[in-house]
């Protein structure tokens, strides 16, 4: 074996020339903290919102707070259903203002979330009871894994991922020993509505 081949073999053996990950990820302890204000979070079925429009205070007040229905809409007096799922409150307000043109002079609608829906996450892969679970605000990954029955004997202890799509697509990787060992970055990670937990 030539010296060049020997060096190549040694590098491969130590993983120095390993191929990059097929699906990029960031370790939990390298993820910068981020807070997503409720007013910038896209609306989802089950959110309860309040509408404010100058010139329609009485009509809207009488209609009460509105829940985003299963088809992703809210039913607005004098306007009818408006699809808001996937829009931020500000974007939903723009939609409402557009629909109110000709009904209200210079509409300047405002949409405020008064009761966000209970966050729901999915857990799939090597857990004993995969499924969808409601989580309390700020709930951590270890508690949700326990709800899913814990890891199976086939689970890889360093291949636990949270796949998140908002505000940008992110794949966060965890070590089980960090979760049970109380490593701050791992136990303080808060699940959000729409997260998918994948255990490989």
Backbone as a printed PyTorch tensor [residue, N CA C, xyz], in Angstrom:
tensor([[[  0.8640,  -1.1990,   0.0000],
         [  0.0000,   0.0000,   0.0000],
         [  0.8920,   1.2380,   0.0000]],

        [[  0.5830,   2.1960,  -0.8800],
         [  1.3830,   3.4150,  -0.9310],
         [  1.0600,   4.2880,   0.2680]],

        [[  1.9620,   5.2740,   0.5120],
         [  1.7550,   6.1990,   1.6280],
         [  0.4450,   6.9710,   1.4570]],

        [[  0.1610,   7.3520,   0.1920],
         [ -1.0750,   8.0950,  -0.0850],
         [ -2.2940,   7.2590,   0.2740]],

        [[ -2.2740,   5.9760,  -0.1180],
         [ -3.4080,   5.1100,   0.1780],
         [ -3.5460,   4.8650,   1.6760]],

        [[ -2.4040,   4.7720,   2.3670],
         [ -2.4380,   4.5520,   3.8130],
         [ -3.0670,   5.7440,   4.5210]],

        [[ -2.7220,   6.9610,   4.0910],
         [ -3.2990,   8.1660,   4.7000],
         [ -4.8020,   8.2260,   4.4400]],

        [[ -5.2020,   7.9120,   3.2030],
         [ -6.6250,   7.9130,   2.8590],
         [ -7.3940,   6.9190,   3.7110]],

        [[ -6.8220,   5.7330,   3.9030],
         [ -7.4880,   4.7070,   4.7010],
         [ -7.6370,   5.1550,   6.1350]],

        [[ -6.5880,   5.8090,   6.6660],
         [ -6.6380,   6.2760,   8.0520],
         [ -7.6970,   7.3550,   8.2210]],

        [[ -7.7700,   8.2640,   7.2730],
         [ -8.7670,   9.3340,   7.3370],
         [-10.1770,   8.7810,   7.2720]],

        [[-10.3790,   7.8140,   6.3990],
         [-11.7030,   7.2070,   6.2830],
         [-12.0730,   6.4720,   7.5610]],

        [[-11.0990,   5.8130,   8.1610],
         [-11.3570,   5.0590,   9.3810],
         [-11.7620,   5.9690,  10.5140]],

        [[-11.2130,   7.1920,  10.5530],
         [-11.5380,   8.1290,  11.6310],
         [-12.7420,   9.0020,  11.3020]],

        [[-13.2630,   8.8570,  10.0850],
         [-14.4490,   9.6330,   9.7020],
         [-14.1350,  11.0150,   9.1900]],

        [[-12.8430,  11.3440,   9.0100],
         [-12.4880,  12.6910,   8.5830],
         [-12.9650,  12.9940,   7.1800]],

        [[-13.1270,  11.9470,   6.3640],
         [-13.6120,  12.1620,   5.0070],
         [-15.0310,  11.6290,   4.8340]],

        [[-15.7280,  11.5050,   5.9330],
         [-17.1000,  11.0000,   5.8560],
         [-17.9550,  11.9350,   5.0190]],

        [[-18.9290,  11.3680,   4.3550],
         [-19.8220,  12.1730,   3.5230],
         [-20.6660,  13.0900,   4.4050]],

        [[-21.0130,  14.2830,   3.8990],
         [-21.8810,  15.1530,   4.6800],
         [-23.2440,  14.5050,   4.8960]],

        [[-23.8950,  14.9270,   5.9770],
         [-25.2010,  14.3570,   6.3040],
         [-26.1630,  14.5680,   5.1440]],

        [[-26.9430,  13.5360,   4.8460],
         [-27.9000,  13.6250,   3.7480],
         [-28.9610,  14.6750,   4.0460]],

        [[-29.3680,  14.7270,   5.3140],
         [-30.3520,  15.7160,   5.7460],
         [-29.6870,  16.6000,   6.7950]],

        [[-29.4040,  17.8510,   6.4750],
         [-28.6940,  18.7290,   7.4130],
         [-29.4560,  18.8800,   8.7300]],

        [[-28.6990,  19.0810,   9.7980],
         [-29.3030,  19.2670,  11.1110],
         [-28.4050,  20.1790,  11.9410]],

        [[-28.9350,  20.6480,  13.0500],
         [-28.1530,  21.4000,  14.0190],
         [-28.3440,  20.7250,  15.3700]],

        [[-27.2420,  20.5380,  16.1110],
         [-27.3520,  19.9680,  17.4480],
         [-28.0790,  20.9580,  18.3590]],

        [[-28.8430,  20.4310,  19.3040],
         [-29.6440,  21.2720,  20.1940],
         [-28.7790,  22.2920,  20.9310]],

        [[-27.5690,  21.8900,  21.3350],
         [-26.7280,  22.8150,  22.0930],
         [-26.0930,  23.8950,  21.2270]],

        [[-26.2720,  23.8080,  19.8970],
         [-25.7450,  24.8260,  18.9920],
         [-26.8510,  25.7250,  18.4450]],

        [[-28.0860,  25.4600,  18.8540],
         [-29.2270,  26.2180,  18.3280],
         [-29.4030,  27.4940,  19.1430]],

        [[-29.3660,  28.6620,  18.4990],
         [-29.5600,  29.9050,  19.2570],
         [-30.9970,  29.9950,  19.7500]],

        [[-31.2070,  30.5510,  20.9500],
         [-32.5710,  30.6890,  21.4650],
         [-33.3830,  31.6280,  20.5860]],

        [[-34.6570,  31.3290,  20.4430],
         [-35.5180,  32.1960,  19.6400],
         [-36.9330,  32.1760,  20.2070]],

        [[-37.4960,  33.3390,  20.2880],
         [-38.8780,  33.4790,  20.7360],
         [-39.7150,  33.9190,  19.5350]],

        [[-40.8480,  33.2550,  19.3330],
         [-41.7480,  33.6200,  18.2380],
         [-42.9910,  34.2510,  18.8480]],

        [[-43.1350,  35.5800,  18.7620],
         [-44.3270,  36.2190,  19.3310],
         [-45.5890,  35.6600,  18.7010]],

        [[-46.6470,  35.5310,  19.5200],
         [-47.8860,  34.9420,  19.0170],
         [-48.4460,  35.7420,  17.8500]],

        [[-48.1920,  37.0610,  17.8360],
         [-48.7520,  37.8820,  16.7580],
         [-48.0570,  37.6630,  15.4250]],

        [[-46.9210,  36.9760,  15.4190],
         [-46.2400,  36.6970,  14.1560],
         [-46.3080,  35.2250,  13.7770]],

        [[-47.0600,  34.4380,  14.5430],
         [-47.2070,  33.0140,  14.2690],
         [-48.3920,  32.7940,  13.3410]],

        [[-48.2600,  31.9880,  12.2930],
         [-49.3950,  31.7420,  11.3960],
         [-50.5910,  31.1660,  12.1440]],

        [[-51.7700,  31.6090,  11.7510],
         [-53.0070,  31.1300,  12.3700],
         [-53.2800,  29.6920,  11.9660]],

        [[-53.8850,  28.9370,  12.8940],
         [-54.2120,  27.5370,  12.6510],
         [-55.6060,  27.2570,  13.1750]],

        [[-56.1850,  26.1590,  12.6920],
         [-57.5010,  25.7420,  13.1750],
         [-57.5030,  25.6560,  14.6980]],

        [[-58.5130,  26.2670,  15.3110],
         [-58.6180,  26.2400,  16.7650],
         [-58.1930,  27.5280,  17.4330]],

        [[-57.4260,  28.3770,  16.7400],
         [-57.0860,  29.6810,  17.2990],
         [-58.3590,  30.5260,  17.4280]],

        [[-58.4320,  31.3330,  18.4780],
         [-59.5540,  32.2530,  18.6540],
         [-59.0180,  33.6690,  18.4920]],

        [[-59.6580,  34.4310,  17.5930],
         [-59.1750,  35.7790,  17.2780],
         [-60.2600,  36.8120,  17.5510]],

        [[-59.8020,  38.0540,  17.6940],
         [-60.7120,  39.1900,  17.8720],
         [-60.4370,  40.1830,  16.7540]],

        [[-61.5100,  40.6870,  16.1540],
         [-61.3950,  41.6240,  15.0450],
         [-61.7370,  43.0330,  15.5000]],

        [[-60.9780,  43.9950,  14.9860],
         [-61.2560,  45.4060,  15.2580],
         [-61.2320,  46.1510,  13.9300]],

        [[-62.3440,  46.8420,  13.6540],
         [-62.4340,  47.6410,  12.4270],
         [-63.1620,  48.9330,  12.7640]],

        [[-62.5120,  50.0740,  12.5150],
         [-63.1620,  51.3600,  12.7550],
         [-64.4330,  51.4580,  11.9130]],

        [[-65.5220,  51.8320,  12.5470],
         [-66.7950,  51.9330,  11.8460],
         [-67.6440,  50.6800,  11.9720]],

        [[-67.0830,  49.6090,  12.5140],
         [-67.8430,  48.3660,  12.6820],
         [-67.7190,  47.8350,  14.1190]],

        [[-67.3900,  48.7390,  15.0630],
         [-67.1290,  48.2850,  16.4280],
         [-68.3010,  47.5080,  17.0030]],

        [[-69.5050,  48.0300,  16.8370],
         [-70.6750,  47.3970,  17.4450],
         [-70.9550,  46.0390,  16.8220]],

        [[-70.9580,  45.9910,  15.4780],
         [-71.2720,  44.7380,  14.7930],
         [-70.2800,  43.6350,  15.1560]],

        [[-69.0070,  43.9700,  15.1850],
         [-67.9960,  42.9660,  15.4890],
         [-68.0310,  42.5770,  16.9610]],

        [[-68.3180,  43.5480,  17.8260],
         [-68.3990,  43.2390,  19.2560],
         [-69.5440,  42.2710,  19.5240]],

        [[-70.6530,  42.4560,  18.8030],
         [-71.8090,  41.5770,  19.0020],
         [-71.5380,  40.1700,  18.4840]],

        [[-70.6370,  40.0450,  17.5190],
         [-70.3440,  38.7160,  16.9730],
         [-69.4220,  37.9290,  17.9000]],

        [[-68.7790,  38.6300,  18.8330],
         [-67.8840,  37.9530,  19.7690],
         [-66.5650,  37.5510,  19.1130]],

        [[-65.7370,  36.8790,  19.8820],
         [-64.4740,  36.3810,  19.3450],
         [-64.7560,  35.2240,  18.3850]],

        [[-63.8960,  35.0870,  17.3920],
         [-64.1290,  34.1160,  16.3230],
         [-63.0620,  33.0300,  16.3480]],

        [[-63.4860,  31.7850,  16.1850],
         [-62.5470,  30.6690,  16.1500],
         [-62.2530,  30.2820,  14.7020]],

        [[-60.9980,  29.9990,  14.4260],
         [-60.6210,  29.5130,  13.1030],
         [-61.1660,  28.0900,  12.9690]],

        [[-62.0260,  27.8930,  11.9790],
         [-62.7550,  26.6380,  11.8450],
         [-61.8830,  25.5570,  11.1990]],

        [[-62.4540,  24.3640,  11.0880],
         [-61.7150,  23.2200,  10.5510],
         [-61.2520,  23.4490,   9.1190]],

        [[-61.9590,  24.3000,   8.3710],
         [-61.5240,  24.5750,   6.9930],
         [-60.5820,  25.7710,   6.9130]],

        [[-60.1460,  26.2710,   8.0860],
         [-59.1630,  27.3420,   8.1120],
         [-59.7230,  28.7350,   7.9420]],

        [[-61.0410,  28.9000,   8.1800],
         [-61.6830,  30.1920,   7.9490],
         [-62.2420,  30.7840,   9.2370]],

        [[-62.5260,  32.0910,   9.1870],
         [-63.3330,  32.7460,  10.2110],
         [-64.5520,  33.3360,   9.5140]],

        [[-65.6850,  33.3640,  10.2140],
         [-66.9270,  33.8710,   9.6360],
         [-67.1520,  35.2840,  10.1440]],

        [[-66.9890,  36.2670,   9.2520],
         [-67.0360,  37.6750,   9.6290],
         [-68.3950,  38.2690,   9.2500]],

        [[-69.0470,  38.9740,  10.1810],
         [-70.3300,  39.6090,   9.8560],
         [-70.2200,  40.5190,   8.6360]],

        [[-71.2320,  40.4790,   7.7680],
         [-71.3460,  41.3010,   6.5580],
         [-70.3370,  40.9230,   5.4770]],

        [[-69.4320,  40.0380,   5.7750],
         [-68.3860,  39.6810,   4.8210],
         [-68.4690,  38.2150,   4.4370]],

        [[-68.7320,  37.3760,   5.4280],
         [-68.7580,  35.9390,   5.1910],
         [-67.4420,  35.3010,   5.5840]],

        [[-67.2040,  34.0630,   5.1480],
         [-65.9770,  33.3630,   5.5390],
         [-64.7360,  33.9440,   4.8570]],

        [[-63.6750,  34.0450,   5.6310],
         [-62.3760,  34.4650,   5.1140],
         [-61.3570,  33.4140,   5.5400]],

        [[-60.6350,  32.8760,   4.5890],
         [-59.6350,  31.8550,   4.9130],
         [-58.3910,  32.5280,   5.4840]],

        [[-58.0140,  32.1390,   6.7050],
         [-56.8900,  32.7830,   7.3800],
         [-55.8110,  31.7910,   7.8140]],

        [[-56.0820,  30.4930,   7.7240],
         [-55.0910,  29.5220,   8.1730],
         [-53.8000,  29.6770,   7.3770]],

        [[-52.6790,  29.7020,   8.0870],
         [-51.3900,  29.8740,   7.4390],
         [-50.9620,  31.3170,   7.3020]],

        [[-51.8850,  32.2650,   7.5950],
         [-51.5540,  33.6880,   7.5540],
         [-51.2190,  34.1740,   8.9560]],

        [[-50.3240,  35.1400,   9.0630],
         [-50.1100,  35.7900,  10.3460],
         [-51.3120,  36.6870,  10.6270]],

        [[-51.5320,  37.1010,  11.8790],
         [-52.6410,  38.0280,  12.1590],
         [-52.5930,  39.2830,  11.2950]],

        [[-51.3950,  39.8230,  11.0410],
         [-51.2860,  41.0200,  10.2060],
         [-51.7350,  40.7340,   8.7760]],

        [[-51.3560,  39.5750,   8.2430],
         [-51.7760,  39.2050,   6.8890],
         [-53.2840,  38.9710,   6.8330]],

        [[-53.8380,  38.3550,   7.8850],
         [-55.2830,  38.1380,   7.9430],
         [-56.0120,  39.4770,   7.9910]],

        [[-55.4460,  40.4470,   8.7000],
         [-56.0520,  41.7810,   8.7710],
         [-56.0680,  42.4420,   7.4000]],

        [[-55.0060,  42.2400,   6.6220],
         [-54.9790,  42.7850,   5.2620],
         [-56.0730,  42.1650,   4.4050]],

        [[-56.2570,  40.8510,   4.5460],
         [-57.3230,  40.1720,   3.8110],
         [-58.6830,  40.7570,   4.1870]],

        [[-58.8890,  40.9550,   5.4820],
         [-60.1680,  41.4840,   5.9520],
         [-60.3870,  42.9050,   5.4430]],

        [[-59.3490,  43.7330,   5.5000],
         [-59.4750,  45.1030,   4.9990],
         [-59.8400,  45.1140,   3.5190]],

        [[-59.2340,  44.2160,   2.7550],
         [-59.5310,  44.1360,   1.3310],
         [-60.9940,  43.7680,   1.0900]],

        [[-61.4940,  42.8150,   1.8720],
         [-62.8880,  42.3860,   1.7110],
         [-63.8750,  43.4600,   2.1550]],

        [[-63.4360,  44.3420,   3.0570],
         [-64.3390,  45.3850,   3.5790],
         [-64.3880,  46.6210,   2.6950]],

        [[-63.5230,  46.6920,   1.6790],
         [-63.5890,  47.8250,   0.7600],
         [-64.9640,  47.8760,   0.1100]],

        [[-65.5800,  49.0430,   0.1520],
         [-66.9380,  49.1890,  -0.3870],
         [-68.0070,  48.9880,   0.6650]],

        [[-67.6440,  48.3690,   1.7970],
         [-68.5890,  48.2000,   2.9040],
         [-68.2940,  49.2150,   3.9950]],

        [[-67.0040,  49.4030,   4.2740],
         [-66.5530,  50.3680,   5.2760],
         [-65.5700,  51.3160,   4.6030]],

        [[-65.7010,  52.5840,   4.9250],
         [-64.8110,  53.5750,   4.3250],
         [-63.4330,  53.4750,   4.9740]],

        [[-62.4060,  53.4050,   4.1400],
         [-61.0210,  53.2980,   4.6080],
         [-60.8650,  52.2680,   5.7200]],

        [[-61.1970,  51.0010,   5.4380],
         [-61.0870,  49.9910,   6.4980],
         [-59.6380,  49.7960,   6.9350]],

        [[-59.4650,  49.7090,   8.2220],
         [-58.1350,  49.4520,   8.7870],
         [-58.3020,  48.3590,   9.8340]],

        [[-58.4040,  47.1330,   9.3460],
         [-58.7270,  46.0140,  10.2280],
         [-57.5210,  45.6110,  11.0630]],

        [[-57.8470,  45.0360,  12.2160],
         [-56.8110,  44.4680,  13.0810],
         [-57.2960,  43.1160,  13.5650]],

        [[-56.4110,  42.1290,  13.5250],
         [-56.7270,  40.7810,  13.9990],
         [-55.7750,  40.4490,  15.1470]],

        [[-56.3540,  40.0950,  16.2790],
         [-55.5590,  39.7920,  17.4670],
         [-55.8970,  38.3880,  17.9530]],

        [[-54.8850,  37.6060,  18.2580],
         [-55.1090,  36.2700,  18.8180],
         [-55.3710,  36.4160,  20.3070]],

        [[-56.5510,  35.9910,  20.7480],
         [-56.8940,  36.0870,  22.1700],
         [-56.7670,  34.7440,  22.8770]],

        [[-56.7930,  33.6600,  22.1260],
         [-56.6740,  32.3370,  22.7300],
         [-56.0740,  31.3830,  21.7010]],

        [[-54.7390,  31.2620,  21.6610],
         [-54.1250,  30.3460,  20.6910],
         [-54.4950,  28.9120,  20.9910]],

        [[-54.6000,  28.1030,  19.9490],
         [-54.9730,  26.7040,  20.1420],
         [-53.8690,  25.9670,  20.8910]],

        [[-54.2500,  24.8740,  21.5240],
         [-53.2640,  24.0500,  22.2180],
         [-52.2880,  23.4720,  21.1970]],

        [[-50.9820,  23.6540,  21.4080],
         [-50.0120,  23.1270,  20.4430],
         [-50.1360,  21.6080,  20.2940]],

        [[-49.9610,  21.1250,  19.0740],
         [-50.0080,  19.6930,  18.7810],
         [-48.7120,  19.3160,  18.0640]],

        [[-48.0650,  18.2530,  18.5360],
         [-46.8600,  17.7510,  17.8780],
         [-47.0640,  16.2840,  17.5240]],

        [[-46.3410,  15.8260,  16.5280],
         [-46.3770,  14.4130,  16.1320],
         [-45.0750,  13.7500,  16.5490]],

        [[-45.1820,  12.4880,  16.9950],
         [-44.0000,  11.7070,  17.3520],
         [-44.0200,  10.4310,  16.5110]],

        [[-42.9520,  10.1980,  15.7530],
         [-42.8910,   9.0450,  14.8570],
         [-41.5510,   8.3390,  15.0170]],

        [[-41.4700,   7.1370,  14.4840],
         [-40.2200,   6.3910,  14.5020],
         [-40.1550,   5.3960,  15.6370]],

        [[-38.9710,   5.2420,  16.2150],
         [-38.7200,   4.2020,  17.1990],
         [-39.1760,   4.5980,  18.6040]],

        [[-40.4910,   4.7920,  18.7490],
         [-41.1230,   4.9800,  20.0520],
         [-42.2300,   3.9340,  20.1730]],

        [[-42.6410,   3.6620,  21.3970],
         [-43.5890,   2.5630,  21.6010],
         [-45.0300,   2.9260,  21.2310]],

        [[-45.3600,   4.2090,  21.2650],
         [-46.7390,   4.6100,  20.9450],
         [-46.7280,   5.8990,  20.1360]],

        [[-46.3320,   5.7990,  18.8480],
         [-46.2940,   7.0100,  18.0220],
         [-47.6840,   7.6010,  17.8440]],

        [[-47.7210,   8.9020,  17.5810],
         [-49.0070,   9.5530,  17.3730],
         [-48.8770,  11.0540,  17.5040]],

        [[-50.0330,  11.7170,  17.5870],
         [-50.0820,  13.1590,  17.7830],
         [-50.4560,  13.4430,  19.2260]],

        [[-49.8170,  14.4680,  19.7940],
         [-50.0270,  14.7690,  21.1990],
         [-50.1720,  16.2720,  21.3990]],

        [[-51.1600,  16.6550,  22.2210],
         [-51.2500,  18.0410,  22.6460],
         [-50.1830,  18.2770,  23.7050]],

        [[-49.5330,  19.4240,  23.6240],
         [-48.4880,  19.7330,  24.5960],
         [-48.8070,  21.0680,  25.2620]],

        [[-48.4510,  21.1800,  26.5100],
         [-48.6250,  22.4510,  27.1970],
         [-47.5780,  23.4290,  26.6920]],

        [[-47.8900,  24.7200,  26.7910],
         [-46.9660,  25.7330,  26.3120],
         [-45.6230,  25.5740,  27.0230]],

        [[-44.5630,  25.4540,  26.2450],
         [-43.2390,  25.3360,  26.8290],
         [-42.8300,  23.9250,  27.2070]],

        [[-43.6390,  22.9300,  26.8460],
         [-43.2990,  21.5480,  27.2070],
         [-42.0350,  21.1000,  26.4880]],

        [[-41.2310,  20.2970,  27.1800],
         [-39.9740,  19.8410,  26.6230],
         [-40.0900,  18.5090,  25.9160]],

        [[-39.0060,  18.1390,  25.2630],
         [-38.9790,  16.9350,  24.4290],
         [-39.0730,  15.6570,  25.2600]],

        [[-38.4140,  15.6110,  26.4040],
         [-38.3900,  14.3920,  27.2060],
         [-39.7970,  14.0020,  27.6650]],

        [[-40.5900,  14.9810,  28.0620],
         [-41.9640,  14.7080,  28.4960],
         [-42.7910,  14.1470,  27.3500]],

        [[-42.6190,  14.6980,  26.1600],
         [-43.3850,  14.2300,  25.0080],
         [-42.9590,  12.8240,  24.6070]],

        [[-41.6710,  12.5250,  24.6880],
         [-41.2130,  11.1600,  24.4050],
         [-41.8220,  10.1800,  25.4040]],

        [[-41.9590,  10.6070,  26.6540],
         [-42.5840,   9.7410,  27.6610],
         [-44.0440,   9.4860,  27.3090]],

        [[-44.7370,  10.5070,  26.8100],
         [-46.1360,  10.3250,  26.3990],
         [-46.2460,   9.3190,  25.2550]],

        [[-45.2120,   9.2730,  24.4270],
         [-45.2080,   8.3350,  23.3000],
         [-44.7030,   6.9640,  23.7150]],

        [[-44.6110,   6.7170,  25.0080],
         [-44.2370,   5.3970,  25.5010],
         [-42.7510,   5.1640,  25.6580]],

        [[-41.9420,   6.1980,  25.3560],
         [-40.5020,   6.0490,  25.4510],
         [-39.9020,   5.4020,  24.2170]],

        [[-38.5870,   5.3130,  24.1980],
         [-37.8820,   4.7610,  23.0510],
         [-37.9860,   3.2360,  23.0320]],

        [[-37.9810,   2.6690,  21.8270],
         [-37.9100,   1.2140,  21.6980],
         [-36.4550,   0.7770,  21.8410]],

        [[-36.2570,  -0.5240,  21.9230],
         [-34.9000,  -1.0550,  22.0410],
         [-34.0890,  -0.8550,  20.7620]],

        [[-34.7670,  -0.4910,  19.6680],
         [-34.0710,  -0.2860,  18.3900],
         [-33.7050,   1.1790,  18.1600]],

        [[-34.1270,   2.0730,  19.0480],
         [-33.8720,   3.5010,  18.8600],
         [-32.3860,   3.8080,  19.0120]],

        [[-31.8990,   4.6850,  18.1470],
         [-30.5110,   5.1320,  18.2520],
         [-30.4620,   6.2850,  19.2550]],

        [[-29.6390,   6.1890,  20.2900],
         [-29.6720,   7.1880,  21.3640],
         [-29.1870,   8.5730,  20.9680]],

        [[-28.5560,   8.7160,  19.8050],
         [-28.1230,  10.0510,  19.3770],
         [-28.8400,  10.5110,  18.1110]],

        [[-29.8730,   9.7800,  17.7140],
         [-30.6110,  10.1620,  16.5040],
         [-32.0680,  10.4610,  16.8360]],

        [[-32.2320,  11.4550,  17.6720],
         [-33.5530,  11.9720,  18.0180],
         [-33.6280,  13.3740,  17.4300]],

        [[-34.6150,  13.6060,  16.5820],
         [-34.7080,  14.8700,  15.8560],
         [-36.0550,  15.5490,  16.1030]],

        [[-36.0280,  16.8730,  16.0710],
         [-37.2560,  17.6610,  15.9900],
         [-37.2230,  18.3980,  14.6600]],

        [[-38.2180,  18.1340,  13.8270],
         [-38.3130,  18.7940,  12.5220],
         [-39.3170,  19.9310,  12.6520]],

        [[-38.8510,  21.1240,  12.3540],
         [-39.6630,  22.3390,  12.5320],
         [-39.7260,  23.0850,  11.2120]],

        [[-40.8860,  23.6080,  10.8820],
         [-41.0480,  24.2990,   9.5930],
         [-41.1600,  25.8100,   9.7310]],

        [[-41.4150,  26.3130,  10.9540],
         [-41.6040,  27.7650,  11.1190],
         [-40.7520,  28.2640,  12.2660]],

        [[-40.0950,  29.4170,  12.1440],
         [-40.1550,  30.3730,  11.0270],
         [-39.3300,  29.9570,   9.8060]],

        [[-38.4750,  28.9400,   9.9680],
         [-37.7640,  28.3870,   8.8160],
         [-37.5790,  26.8960,   9.0670]],

        [[-37.3750,  26.1530,   7.9730],
         [-37.2320,  24.7040,   8.1210],
         [-35.9350,  24.3950,   8.8710]],

        [[-36.0790,  23.6780,   9.9840],
         [-34.9460,  23.3670,  10.8490],
         [-35.0590,  21.9260,  11.3240]],

        [[-33.9240,  21.2540,  11.4030],
         [-33.8730,  19.8820,  11.9190],
         [-32.8980,  19.8740,  13.0910]],

        [[-33.4390,  19.6970,  14.2810],
         [-32.6410,  19.8010,  15.5060],
         [-32.3820,  18.3940,  16.0440]],

        [[-31.1160,  18.1120,  16.3560],
         [-30.7420,  16.7640,  16.7900],
         [-30.4230,  16.7460,  18.2930]],

        [[-30.8350,  15.6460,  18.9470],
         [-30.6490,  15.4970,  20.3850],
         [-29.9890,  14.1640,  20.7090]],

        [[-29.2760,  14.1320,  21.8340],
         [-28.7860,  12.8960,  22.4240],
         [-29.6820,  12.5530,  23.6090]],

        [[-30.0910,  11.2980,  23.6920],
         [-30.9630,  10.8850,  24.7890],
         [-30.2820,  11.1050,  26.1410]],

        [[-28.9820,  10.8620,  26.1960],
         [-28.2800,  11.0270,  27.4720],
         [-28.2590,  12.4870,  27.9170]],

        [[-28.2960,  13.4270,  26.9590],
         [-28.3660,  14.8480,  27.3190],
         [-29.7340,  15.1960,  27.8960]],

        [[-30.7810,  14.5730,  27.3410],
         [-32.1280,  14.8340,  27.8400],
         [-32.2960,  14.3260,  29.2660]],

        [[-31.9260,  13.0740,  29.5030],
         [-32.1070,  12.4960,  30.8410],
         [-31.0460,  13.0050,  31.8110]],

        [[-29.9280,  13.4970,  31.2770],
         [-28.8720,  14.0090,  32.1360],
         [-29.0420,  15.4640,  32.5130]],

        [[-30.0880,  16.1100,  31.9560],
         [-30.3700,  17.4870,  32.3460],
         [-29.4990,  18.5300,  31.6860]],

        [[-28.9240,  18.2130,  30.5210],
         [-28.1390,  19.2190,  29.8050],
         [-29.0610,  20.3710,  29.4180]],

        [[-28.6960,  21.5700,  29.8200],
         [-29.6050,  22.7170,  29.7520],
         [-30.1790,  22.9640,  28.3660]],

        [[-29.3200,  22.9670,  27.3550],
         [-29.7970,  23.2780,  26.0030],
         [-30.8290,  22.2710,  25.5260]],

        [[-30.7260,  21.0260,  25.9870],
         [-31.6600,  19.9850,  25.5590],
         [-32.9600,  20.0150,  26.3510]],

        [[-32.8660,  20.1340,  27.6670],
         [-34.0960,  20.0880,  28.4760],
         [-34.8850,  21.3900,  28.3900]],

        [[-34.2260,  22.4870,  28.0340],
         [-34.9280,  23.7690,  27.9220],
         [-35.5220,  24.0070,  26.5350]],

        [[-35.2650,  23.1040,  25.6010],
         [-35.8300,  23.2350,  24.2580],
         [-37.3480,  23.0790,  24.3420]],

        [[-38.0780,  24.0580,  23.8270],
         [-39.5280,  24.0500,  23.9260],
         [-40.1560,  23.6630,  22.5900]],

        [[-41.0360,  22.6810,  22.6370],
         [-41.7450,  22.2620,  21.4340],
         [-42.7820,  23.2980,  21.0430]],

        [[-43.0260,  23.3980,  19.7360],
         [-44.0150,  24.3410,  19.2080],
         [-45.0430,  23.6010,  18.3690]],

        [[-46.1670,  24.2400,  18.1880],
         [-47.2440,  23.6650,  17.4010],
         [-46.7250,  23.2920,  16.0140]],

        [[-47.0010,  22.0590,  15.5920],
         [-46.5870,  21.6330,  14.2610],
         [-45.2490,  20.9350,  14.2120]],

        [[-44.5230,  20.8960,  15.3240],
         [-43.2470,  20.1750,  15.3440],
         [-43.4760,  18.6850,  15.1190]],

        [[-42.5020,  18.0260,  14.5140],
         [-42.5280,  16.5770,  14.3500],
         [-41.2860,  16.0050,  14.9990]],

        [[-41.4750,  15.1040,  15.9550],
         [-40.3650,  14.4370,  16.6290],
         [-40.1140,  13.1140,  15.9120]],

        [[-38.8760,  12.9120,  15.4720],
         [-38.5140,  11.7080,  14.7440],
         [-37.4190,  10.9810,  15.5240]],

        [[-37.6850,   9.7230,  15.8710],
         [-36.6830,   8.9090,  16.5600],
         [-36.2460,   7.8110,  15.6050]],

        [[-34.9610,   7.7720,  15.2790],
         [-34.4670,   6.7960,  14.3110],
         [-33.8490,   5.5950,  15.0190]]])
